[in-house]
């Protein structure tokens, strides 16, 4: 479904990630783990078109997408939930979701289906649909940010450190929610996280990124058992 082939990307003349080769099949739940500054967000930005790769190719469902504008990549079926919870604090939950569903302004049936899905995955958002987003808890804002991305009815969801700044209990709830979303809808998910242990418990396969390069790629179970991963990322 998604294929990155020898992708290098960065900022200005600075190369942040080098020769990234990754492959995600339809329906997979895949982890991309690595320390702060490893280049995780840069890879997601390159996939969603926020930065243009310097080298290599990115294909989605067989079609080359690198060089395409971000809104075309959204239309192609990829949604990116960036780091930090960028909800519109002065708009209600429902209005935030409407903004996410802007691509359906001429297709009300699609909009309705997207909204039904989001409210079924996040019943709390349905309960709070008239509440201002700025008054939600951190976990609820993160759910809203994800719900807004789901409003585009993506086939591939990119999640950038959704656990950031959330209490451990909320993080657990969030991860079980991802697992349910993956199981019940078959949505393909690429989850970027620093929380390696938890992420490798929930995902099927993973990539370990170190200083801009993929160091390991394996099943999540094998990565959990890998001495290098245990030493550096699992605090063993
Ligand atoms: N907007 C930017 N301009 C310049 N350098 C950046 C920018 N964003 C990230 N970087 C650099 O790129 C590298 C990778 O960053 P990033 O992809 O954000 O890592 P991660 O998400 O794994 O923490 C870091 O060295 C970081 O300082
Ligand atoms: Mg990041």
PDB file of C-alpha atoms and ligand atoms in Angstrom:
ATOM      1  CA  UNK A   1       0.000   0.000   0.000  1.00  0.00           C
ATOM      2  CA  UNK A   2       2.755   2.445   0.990  1.00  0.00           C
ATOM      3  CA  UNK A   3       6.280   2.093  -0.276  1.00  0.00           C
ATOM      4  CA  UNK A   4       9.191   4.369   0.526  1.00  0.00           C
ATOM      5  CA  UNK A   5      12.225   3.645  -1.556  1.00  0.00           C
ATOM      6  CA  UNK A   6      15.570   5.207  -0.569  1.00  0.00           C
ATOM      7  CA  UNK A   7      13.945   8.408   0.613  1.00  0.00           C
ATOM      8  CA  UNK A   8      16.093  11.231   1.960  1.00  0.00           C
ATOM      9  CA  UNK A   9      14.483  14.338   3.374  1.00  0.00           C
ATOM     10  CA  UNK A  10      15.304  17.316   5.534  1.00  0.00           C
ATOM     11  CA  UNK A  11      15.213  21.041   5.917  1.00  0.00           C
ATOM     12  CA  UNK A  12      17.044  23.376   3.561  1.00  0.00           C
ATOM     13  CA  UNK A  13      20.402  21.755   2.935  1.00  0.00           C
ATOM     14  CA  UNK A  14      20.215  19.671   6.130  1.00  0.00           C
ATOM     15  CA  UNK A  15      19.454  16.000   5.553  1.00  0.00           C
ATOM     16  CA  UNK A  16      17.411  14.726   8.518  1.00  0.00           C
ATOM     17  CA  UNK A  17      16.580  11.212   7.261  1.00  0.00           C
ATOM     18  CA  UNK A  18      18.650   9.174   4.828  1.00  0.00           C
ATOM     19  CA  UNK A  19      17.880   6.267   2.454  1.00  0.00           C
ATOM     20  CA  UNK A  20      14.621   5.337   4.148  1.00  0.00           C
ATOM     21  CA  UNK A  21      13.088   2.189   2.708  1.00  0.00           C
ATOM     22  CA  UNK A  22       9.804   1.088   4.249  1.00  0.00           C
ATOM     23  CA  UNK A  23       6.839  -0.898   3.086  1.00  0.00           C
ATOM     24  CA  UNK A  24       3.409  -1.064   4.645  1.00  0.00           C
ATOM     25  CA  UNK A  25       0.749  -3.448   3.412  1.00  0.00           C
ATOM     26  CA  UNK A  26      -2.941  -2.767   3.491  1.00  0.00           C
ATOM     27  CA  UNK A  27      -4.499  -3.477   6.878  1.00  0.00           C
ATOM     28  CA  UNK A  28      -1.239  -3.493   8.826  1.00  0.00           C
ATOM     29  CA  UNK A  29      -0.636  -1.706  12.131  1.00  0.00           C
ATOM     30  CA  UNK A  30       3.006  -0.647  11.990  1.00  0.00           C
ATOM     31  CA  UNK A  31       5.266   1.131  14.475  1.00  0.00           C
ATOM     32  CA  UNK A  32       8.026   3.618  13.795  1.00  0.00           C
ATOM     33  CA  UNK A  33      10.014   4.093  16.965  1.00  0.00           C
ATOM     34  CA  UNK A  34      13.079   6.122  17.778  1.00  0.00           C
ATOM     35  CA  UNK A  35      14.431   8.679  20.210  1.00  0.00           C
ATOM     36  CA  UNK A  36      13.753  12.373  20.115  1.00  0.00           C
ATOM     37  CA  UNK A  37      15.343  13.912  17.013  1.00  0.00           C
ATOM     38  CA  UNK A  38      15.768  10.582  15.196  1.00  0.00           C
ATOM     39  CA  UNK A  39      13.705  11.835  12.245  1.00  0.00           C
ATOM     40  CA  UNK A  40      10.324  10.186  12.857  1.00  0.00           C
ATOM     41  CA  UNK A  41       8.243  13.300  12.208  1.00  0.00           C
ATOM     42  CA  UNK A  42      10.342  14.120   9.149  1.00  0.00           C
ATOM     43  CA  UNK A  43       9.363  10.777   7.588  1.00  0.00           C
ATOM     44  CA  UNK A  44       5.670  11.443   8.237  1.00  0.00           C
ATOM     45  CA  UNK A  45       5.979  14.955   6.802  1.00  0.00           C
ATOM     46  CA  UNK A  46       7.598  13.560   3.666  1.00  0.00           C
ATOM     47  CA  UNK A  47       4.775  11.012   3.254  1.00  0.00           C
ATOM     48  CA  UNK A  48       2.024  13.599   3.678  1.00  0.00           C
ATOM     49  CA  UNK A  49       3.724  16.116   1.390  1.00  0.00           C
ATOM     50  CA  UNK A  50       4.506  18.765   4.021  1.00  0.00           C
ATOM     51  CA  UNK A  51       8.133  18.529   2.970  1.00  0.00           C
ATOM     52  CA  UNK A  52       9.431  17.383  -0.379  1.00  0.00           C
ATOM     53  CA  UNK A  53      11.891  14.493  -0.315  1.00  0.00           C
ATOM     54  CA  UNK A  54      15.324  15.352  -1.690  1.00  0.00           C
ATOM     55  CA  UNK A  55      15.715  11.877  -3.082  1.00  0.00           C
ATOM     56  CA  UNK A  56      13.894   8.586  -3.478  1.00  0.00           C
ATOM     57  CA  UNK A  57      10.305   7.722  -4.204  1.00  0.00           C
ATOM     58  CA  UNK A  58       7.115   7.369  -2.188  1.00  0.00           C
ATOM     59  CA  UNK A  59       4.292   5.331  -3.654  1.00  0.00           C
ATOM     60  CA  UNK A  60       0.796   4.919  -2.306  1.00  0.00           C
ATOM     61  CA  UNK A  61      -1.438   2.252  -3.810  1.00  0.00           C
ATOM     62  CA  UNK A  62       0.974   2.048  -6.718  1.00  0.00           C
ATOM     63  CA  UNK A  63       0.937   5.753  -7.485  1.00  0.00           C
ATOM     64  CA  UNK A  64       3.908   8.038  -6.933  1.00  0.00           C
ATOM     65  CA  UNK A  65       2.932  10.698  -4.400  1.00  0.00           C
ATOM     66  CA  UNK A  66       6.181  12.499  -3.649  1.00  0.00           C
ATOM     67  CA  UNK A  67       5.981  15.973  -5.087  1.00  0.00           C
ATOM     68  CA  UNK A  68       2.185  16.038  -4.769  1.00  0.00           C
ATOM     69  CA  UNK A  69       0.574  18.853  -2.755  1.00  0.00           C
ATOM     70  CA  UNK A  70      -0.568  17.881   0.772  1.00  0.00           C
ATOM     71  CA  UNK A  71      -4.276  18.310  -0.047  1.00  0.00           C
ATOM     72  CA  UNK A  72      -3.946  15.959  -3.001  1.00  0.00           C
ATOM     73  CA  UNK A  73      -2.284  13.411  -0.747  1.00  0.00           C
ATOM     74  CA  UNK A  74      -5.225  13.725   1.670  1.00  0.00           C
ATOM     75  CA  UNK A  75      -7.580  13.114  -1.252  1.00  0.00           C
ATOM     76  CA  UNK A  76      -5.509  10.117  -2.251  1.00  0.00           C
ATOM     77  CA  UNK A  77      -6.375   8.573   1.142  1.00  0.00           C
ATOM     78  CA  UNK A  78      -3.641   9.484   3.633  1.00  0.00           C
ATOM     79  CA  UNK A  79      -4.396  11.378   6.850  1.00  0.00           C
ATOM     80  CA  UNK A  80      -1.662  12.739   9.106  1.00  0.00           C
ATOM     81  CA  UNK A  81      -2.218  13.624  12.752  1.00  0.00           C
ATOM     82  CA  UNK A  82       0.800  15.809  13.523  1.00  0.00           C
ATOM     83  CA  UNK A  83       2.657  16.065  16.796  1.00  0.00           C
ATOM     84  CA  UNK A  84       0.860  18.196  19.358  1.00  0.00           C
ATOM     85  CA  UNK A  85      -2.880  18.553  19.465  1.00  0.00           C
ATOM     86  CA  UNK A  86      -3.810  21.218  16.993  1.00  0.00           C
ATOM     87  CA  UNK A  87      -7.526  21.475  17.576  1.00  0.00           C
ATOM     88  CA  UNK A  88      -9.356  24.762  17.127  1.00  0.00           C
ATOM     89  CA  UNK A  89      -9.969  25.673  20.787  1.00  0.00           C
ATOM     90  CA  UNK A  90     -12.736  28.213  20.146  1.00  0.00           C
ATOM     91  CA  UNK A  91     -14.758  25.896  17.932  1.00  0.00           C
ATOM     92  CA  UNK A  92     -17.003  23.124  19.203  1.00  0.00           C
ATOM     93  CA  UNK A  93     -16.162  19.449  18.830  1.00  0.00           C
ATOM     94  CA  UNK A  94     -18.662  19.144  15.962  1.00  0.00           C
ATOM     95  CA  UNK A  95     -17.237  22.224  14.216  1.00  0.00           C
ATOM     96  CA  UNK A  96     -13.706  20.842  14.511  1.00  0.00           C
ATOM     97  CA  UNK A  97     -14.907  17.623  12.888  1.00  0.00           C
ATOM     98  CA  UNK A  98     -16.663  19.594  10.147  1.00  0.00           C
ATOM     99  CA  UNK A  99     -13.358  21.302   9.348  1.00  0.00           C
ATOM    100  CA  UNK A 100     -11.789  17.858   9.034  1.00  0.00           C
ATOM    101  CA  UNK A 101     -14.550  16.840   6.645  1.00  0.00           C
ATOM    102  CA  UNK A 102     -14.099  19.838   4.345  1.00  0.00           C
ATOM    103  CA  UNK A 103     -13.220  17.610   1.413  1.00  0.00           C
ATOM    104  CA  UNK A 104     -16.822  16.290   1.446  1.00  0.00           C
ATOM    105  CA  UNK A 105     -18.509  19.671   1.066  1.00  0.00           C
ATOM    106  CA  UNK A 106     -20.115  18.465  -2.155  1.00  0.00           C
ATOM    107  CA  UNK A 107     -20.638  14.895  -0.962  1.00  0.00           C
ATOM    108  CA  UNK A 108     -22.968  14.957   2.063  1.00  0.00           C
ATOM    109  CA  UNK A 109     -23.331  11.162   2.177  1.00  0.00           C
ATOM    110  CA  UNK A 110     -19.566  10.759   2.554  1.00  0.00           C
ATOM    111  CA  UNK A 111     -19.528  13.454   5.225  1.00  0.00           C
ATOM    112  CA  UNK A 112     -22.325  11.720   7.144  1.00  0.00           C
ATOM    113  CA  UNK A 113     -20.577   8.337   6.933  1.00  0.00           C
ATOM    114  CA  UNK A 114     -17.329   9.858   8.181  1.00  0.00           C
ATOM    115  CA  UNK A 115     -19.063  11.559  11.093  1.00  0.00           C
ATOM    116  CA  UNK A 116     -20.912   8.363  12.041  1.00  0.00           C
ATOM    117  CA  UNK A 117     -17.620   6.470  12.065  1.00  0.00           C
ATOM    118  CA  UNK A 118     -15.874   9.074  14.225  1.00  0.00           C
ATOM    119  CA  UNK A 119     -18.719   9.200  16.740  1.00  0.00           C
ATOM    120  CA  UNK A 120     -18.855   5.410  16.914  1.00  0.00           C
ATOM    121  CA  UNK A 121     -15.098   5.118  17.470  1.00  0.00           C
ATOM    122  CA  UNK A 122     -15.062   8.016  19.941  1.00  0.00           C
ATOM    123  CA  UNK A 123     -18.435   8.035  21.744  1.00  0.00           C
ATOM    124  CA  UNK A 124     -17.041  10.698  24.076  1.00  0.00           C
ATOM    125  CA  UNK A 125     -16.800  13.107  21.160  1.00  0.00           C
ATOM    126  CA  UNK A 126     -20.459  12.466  20.384  1.00  0.00           C
ATOM    127  CA  UNK A 127     -21.403  13.232  23.982  1.00  0.00           C
ATOM    128  CA  UNK A 128     -19.401  16.439  23.850  1.00  0.00           C
ATOM    129  CA  UNK A 129     -20.224  17.550  20.352  1.00  0.00           C
ATOM    130  CA  UNK A 130     -21.378  21.036  21.402  1.00  0.00           C
ATOM    131  CA  UNK A 131     -18.516  21.617  23.863  1.00  0.00           C
ATOM    132  CA  UNK A 132     -15.670  23.991  22.905  1.00  0.00           C
ATOM    133  CA  UNK A 133     -12.565  22.005  21.975  1.00  0.00           C
ATOM    134  CA  UNK A 134     -10.392  24.191  24.208  1.00  0.00           C
ATOM    135  CA  UNK A 135     -12.279  22.978  27.283  1.00  0.00           C
ATOM    136  CA  UNK A 136     -11.621  19.264  26.608  1.00  0.00           C
ATOM    137  CA  UNK A 137      -8.977  17.296  28.531  1.00  0.00           C
ATOM    138  CA  UNK A 138      -5.643  16.541  26.835  1.00  0.00           C
ATOM    139  CA  UNK A 139      -6.713  12.995  25.977  1.00  0.00           C
ATOM    140  CA  UNK A 140     -10.020  14.176  24.562  1.00  0.00           C
ATOM    141  CA  UNK A 141      -8.255  16.809  22.447  1.00  0.00           C
ATOM    142  CA  UNK A 142      -5.988  14.111  21.057  1.00  0.00           C
ATOM    143  CA  UNK A 143      -9.063  12.008  20.233  1.00  0.00           C
ATOM    144  CA  UNK A 144     -10.580  15.027  18.521  1.00  0.00           C
ATOM    145  CA  UNK A 145      -7.401  15.580  16.484  1.00  0.00           C
ATOM    146  CA  UNK A 146      -7.539  11.929  15.397  1.00  0.00           C
ATOM    147  CA  UNK A 147     -11.289  12.133  14.773  1.00  0.00           C
ATOM    148  CA  UNK A 148     -10.727  15.166  12.584  1.00  0.00           C
ATOM    149  CA  UNK A 149      -8.171  13.225  10.532  1.00  0.00           C
ATOM    150  CA  UNK A 150     -10.612  10.304  10.219  1.00  0.00           C
ATOM    151  CA  UNK A 151     -13.188  12.705   8.752  1.00  0.00           C
ATOM    152  CA  UNK A 152     -11.261  12.522   5.466  1.00  0.00           C
ATOM    153  CA  UNK A 153     -12.056   8.747   5.402  1.00  0.00           C
ATOM    154  CA  UNK A 154      -8.397   7.779   4.989  1.00  0.00           C
ATOM    155  CA  UNK A 155      -7.130   4.334   4.080  1.00  0.00           C
ATOM    156  CA  UNK A 156      -3.793   5.101   5.770  1.00  0.00           C
ATOM    157  CA  UNK A 157      -3.570   6.941   9.096  1.00  0.00           C
ATOM    158  CA  UNK A 158      -0.268   8.477  10.220  1.00  0.00           C
ATOM    159  CA  UNK A 159      -0.120   9.167  13.950  1.00  0.00           C
ATOM    160  CA  UNK A 160       2.750  11.277  15.297  1.00  0.00           C
ATOM    161  CA  UNK A 161       3.409  10.675  19.005  1.00  0.00           C
ATOM    162  CA  UNK A 162      -0.211  10.682  20.146  1.00  0.00           C
ATOM    163  CA  UNK A 163       0.919   9.830  23.699  1.00  0.00           C
ATOM    164  CA  UNK A 164       2.875  13.047  24.132  1.00  0.00           C
ATOM    165  CA  UNK A 165       1.979  14.849  27.348  1.00  0.00           C
ATOM    166  CA  UNK A 166      -0.787  12.438  28.349  1.00  0.00           C
ATOM    167  CA  UNK A 167      -1.100  10.564  31.650  1.00  0.00           C
ATOM    168  CA  UNK A 168      -0.173   6.841  31.444  1.00  0.00           C
ATOM    169  CA  UNK A 169      -3.755   5.719  32.036  1.00  0.00           C
ATOM    170  CA  UNK A 170      -5.008   7.882  29.165  1.00  0.00           C
ATOM    171  CA  UNK A 171      -2.215   6.632  26.919  1.00  0.00           C
ATOM    172  CA  UNK A 172      -3.342   3.046  27.561  1.00  0.00           C
ATOM    173  CA  UNK A 173      -6.936   3.951  26.725  1.00  0.00           C
ATOM    174  CA  UNK A 174      -5.753   5.658  23.546  1.00  0.00           C
ATOM    175  CA  UNK A 175      -3.695   2.661  22.430  1.00  0.00           C
ATOM    176  CA  UNK A 176      -6.543   0.210  23.010  1.00  0.00           C
ATOM    177  CA  UNK A 177      -8.668   2.535  20.978  1.00  0.00           C
ATOM    178  CA  UNK A 178      -6.157   2.389  18.096  1.00  0.00           C
ATOM    179  CA  UNK A 179      -6.199  -1.402  18.325  1.00  0.00           C
ATOM    180  CA  UNK A 180     -10.005  -1.405  18.167  1.00  0.00           C
ATOM    181  CA  UNK A 181     -10.032   1.044  15.271  1.00  0.00           C
ATOM    182  CA  UNK A 182      -7.553  -1.148  13.414  1.00  0.00           C
ATOM    183  CA  UNK A 183      -9.460  -4.349  14.180  1.00  0.00           C
ATOM    184  CA  UNK A 184     -12.956  -3.113  13.439  1.00  0.00           C
ATOM    185  CA  UNK A 185     -12.303  -0.955  10.368  1.00  0.00           C
ATOM    186  CA  UNK A 186      -9.225  -2.585   8.859  1.00  0.00           C
ATOM    187  CA  UNK A 187      -7.627   0.847   8.660  1.00  0.00           C
ATOM    188  CA  UNK A 188      -3.881   0.784   7.959  1.00  0.00           C
ATOM    189  CA  UNK A 189      -2.012   2.656  10.688  1.00  0.00           C
ATOM    190  CA  UNK A 190       1.558   3.904  10.981  1.00  0.00           C
ATOM    191  CA  UNK A 191       2.148   4.831  14.610  1.00  0.00           C
ATOM    192  CA  UNK A 192       5.167   6.982  15.440  1.00  0.00           C
ATOM    193  CA  UNK A 193       6.174   6.846  19.081  1.00  0.00           C
ATOM    194  CA  UNK A 194       8.968   7.221  21.588  1.00  0.00           C
ATOM    195  CA  UNK A 195       7.115   4.868  23.964  1.00  0.00           C
ATOM    196  CA  UNK A 196       8.731   1.791  22.455  1.00  0.00           C
ATOM    197  CA  UNK A 197       7.553  -0.898  24.884  1.00  0.00           C
ATOM    198  CA  UNK A 198       3.872  -0.078  24.672  1.00  0.00           C
ATOM    199  CA  UNK A 199       3.951   0.610  20.937  1.00  0.00           C
ATOM    200  CA  UNK A 200       5.581  -2.753  20.212  1.00  0.00           C
ATOM    201  CA  UNK A 201       2.894  -4.478  22.277  1.00  0.00           C
ATOM    202  CA  UNK A 202       0.083  -3.060  20.195  1.00  0.00           C
ATOM    203  CA  UNK A 203       1.544  -3.097  16.698  1.00  0.00           C
ATOM    204  CA  UNK A 204       2.279  -6.018  14.362  1.00  0.00           C
ATOM    205  CA  UNK A 205       5.541  -4.853  12.859  1.00  0.00           C
ATOM    206  CA  UNK A 206       7.991  -2.079  13.468  1.00  0.00           C
ATOM    207  CA  UNK A 207      10.876   0.019  12.252  1.00  0.00           C
ATOM    208  CA  UNK A 208      13.552   1.425  14.531  1.00  0.00           C
ATOM    209  CA  UNK A 209      14.958   4.754  13.437  1.00  0.00           C
ATOM    210  CA  UNK A 210      18.330   5.980  14.726  1.00  0.00           C
ATOM    211  CA  UNK A 211      19.872   9.281  13.708  1.00  0.00           C
ATOM    212  CA  UNK A 212      17.930   9.502  10.483  1.00  0.00           C
ATOM    213  CA  UNK A 213      18.400   5.909   9.377  1.00  0.00           C
ATOM    214  CA  UNK A 214      16.369   2.719   9.714  1.00  0.00           C
ATOM    215  CA  UNK A 215      18.420   0.446  11.974  1.00  0.00           C
ATOM    216  CA  UNK A 216      16.002  -2.448  12.417  1.00  0.00           C
ATOM    217  CA  UNK A 217      12.845  -3.708  10.769  1.00  0.00           C
ATOM    218  CA  UNK A 218      11.048  -6.745  12.145  1.00  0.00           C
ATOM    219  CA  UNK A 219       7.882  -8.051  13.721  1.00  0.00           C
ATOM    220  CA  UNK A 220       7.043  -6.176  16.901  1.00  0.00           C
ATOM    221  CA  UNK A 221       7.487  -9.378  18.924  1.00  0.00           C
ATOM    222  CA  UNK A 222      10.983  -9.879  17.498  1.00  0.00           C
ATOM    223  CA  UNK A 223      11.882  -6.248  18.176  1.00  0.00           C
ATOM    224  CA  UNK A 224      10.731  -6.607  21.795  1.00  0.00           C
ATOM    225  CA  UNK A 225      13.057  -9.580  22.144  1.00  0.00           C
ATOM    226  CA  UNK A 226      15.983  -7.846  20.403  1.00  0.00           C
ATOM    227  CA  UNK A 227      18.817  -7.099  22.890  1.00  0.00           C
ATOM    228  CA  UNK A 228      19.663  -3.791  21.213  1.00  0.00           C
ATOM    229  CA  UNK A 229      16.060  -2.629  21.379  1.00  0.00           C
ATOM    230  CA  UNK A 230      15.806  -3.808  24.980  1.00  0.00           C
ATOM    231  CA  UNK A 231      18.946  -1.969  25.967  1.00  0.00           C
ATOM    232  CA  UNK A 232      18.253   1.329  24.238  1.00  0.00           C
ATOM    233  CA  UNK A 233      14.480   1.599  24.105  1.00  0.00           C
ATOM    234  CA  UNK A 234      13.006  -0.714  26.687  1.00  0.00           C
ATOM    235  CA  UNK A 235      15.272   0.279  29.564  1.00  0.00           C
ATOM    236  CA  UNK A 236      16.411  -3.310  30.183  1.00  0.00           C
TER     237      UNK A 236
HETATM  238  N1  LIG B   1      11.593  22.611  10.807  1.00  0.00           N
HETATM  239  C1  LIG B   1      12.853  22.159  10.954  1.00  0.00           C
HETATM  240  N2  LIG B   1      13.912  22.861  10.516  1.00  0.00           N
HETATM  241  C2  LIG B   1      15.170  22.405  10.645  1.00  0.00           C
HETATM  242  N3  LIG B   1      15.494  21.242  11.222  1.00  0.00           N
HETATM  243  C3  LIG B   1      14.491  20.487  11.689  1.00  0.00           C
HETATM  244  C4  LIG B   1      13.120  20.901  11.593  1.00  0.00           C
HETATM  245  N4  LIG B   1      12.345  19.951  12.149  1.00  0.00           N
HETATM  246  C5  LIG B   1      13.193  18.985  12.569  1.00  0.00           C
HETATM  247  N5  LIG B   1      14.475  19.306  12.299  1.00  0.00           N
HETATM  248  C6  LIG B   1      15.655  18.478  12.601  1.00  0.00           C
HETATM  249  O1  LIG B   1      15.538  17.238  11.916  1.00  0.00           O
HETATM  250  C7  LIG B   1      15.952  16.166  12.752  1.00  0.00           C
HETATM  251  C8  LIG B   1      14.831  15.158  12.890  1.00  0.00           C
HETATM  252  O2  LIG B   1      13.739  15.787  13.554  1.00  0.00           O
HETATM  253  P1  LIG B   1      12.328  15.109  13.721  1.00  0.00           P
HETATM  254  O3  LIG B   1      11.938  14.457  12.449  1.00  0.00           O
HETATM  255  O4  LIG B   1      11.412  16.134  14.281  1.00  0.00           O
HETATM  256  O5  LIG B   1      12.646  13.976  14.811  1.00  0.00           O
HETATM  257  P2  LIG B   1      11.662  13.152  15.757  1.00  0.00           P
HETATM  258  O6  LIG B   1      10.283  13.349  15.261  1.00  0.00           O
HETATM  259  O7  LIG B   1      12.137  11.736  15.639  1.00  0.00           O
HETATM  260  O8  LIG B   1      11.852  13.677  17.142  1.00  0.00           O
HETATM  261  C9  LIG B   1      16.392  16.785  14.080  1.00  0.00           C
HETATM  262  O9  LIG B   1      17.788  16.937  14.042  1.00  0.00           O
HETATM  263  C10 LIG B   1      15.709  18.115  14.068  1.00  0.00           C
HETATM  264  O10 LIG B   1      16.455  19.063  14.779  1.00  0.00           O
HETATM  265 MG1  LIG B   2       8.652  14.075  16.166  1.00  0.00          MG
END
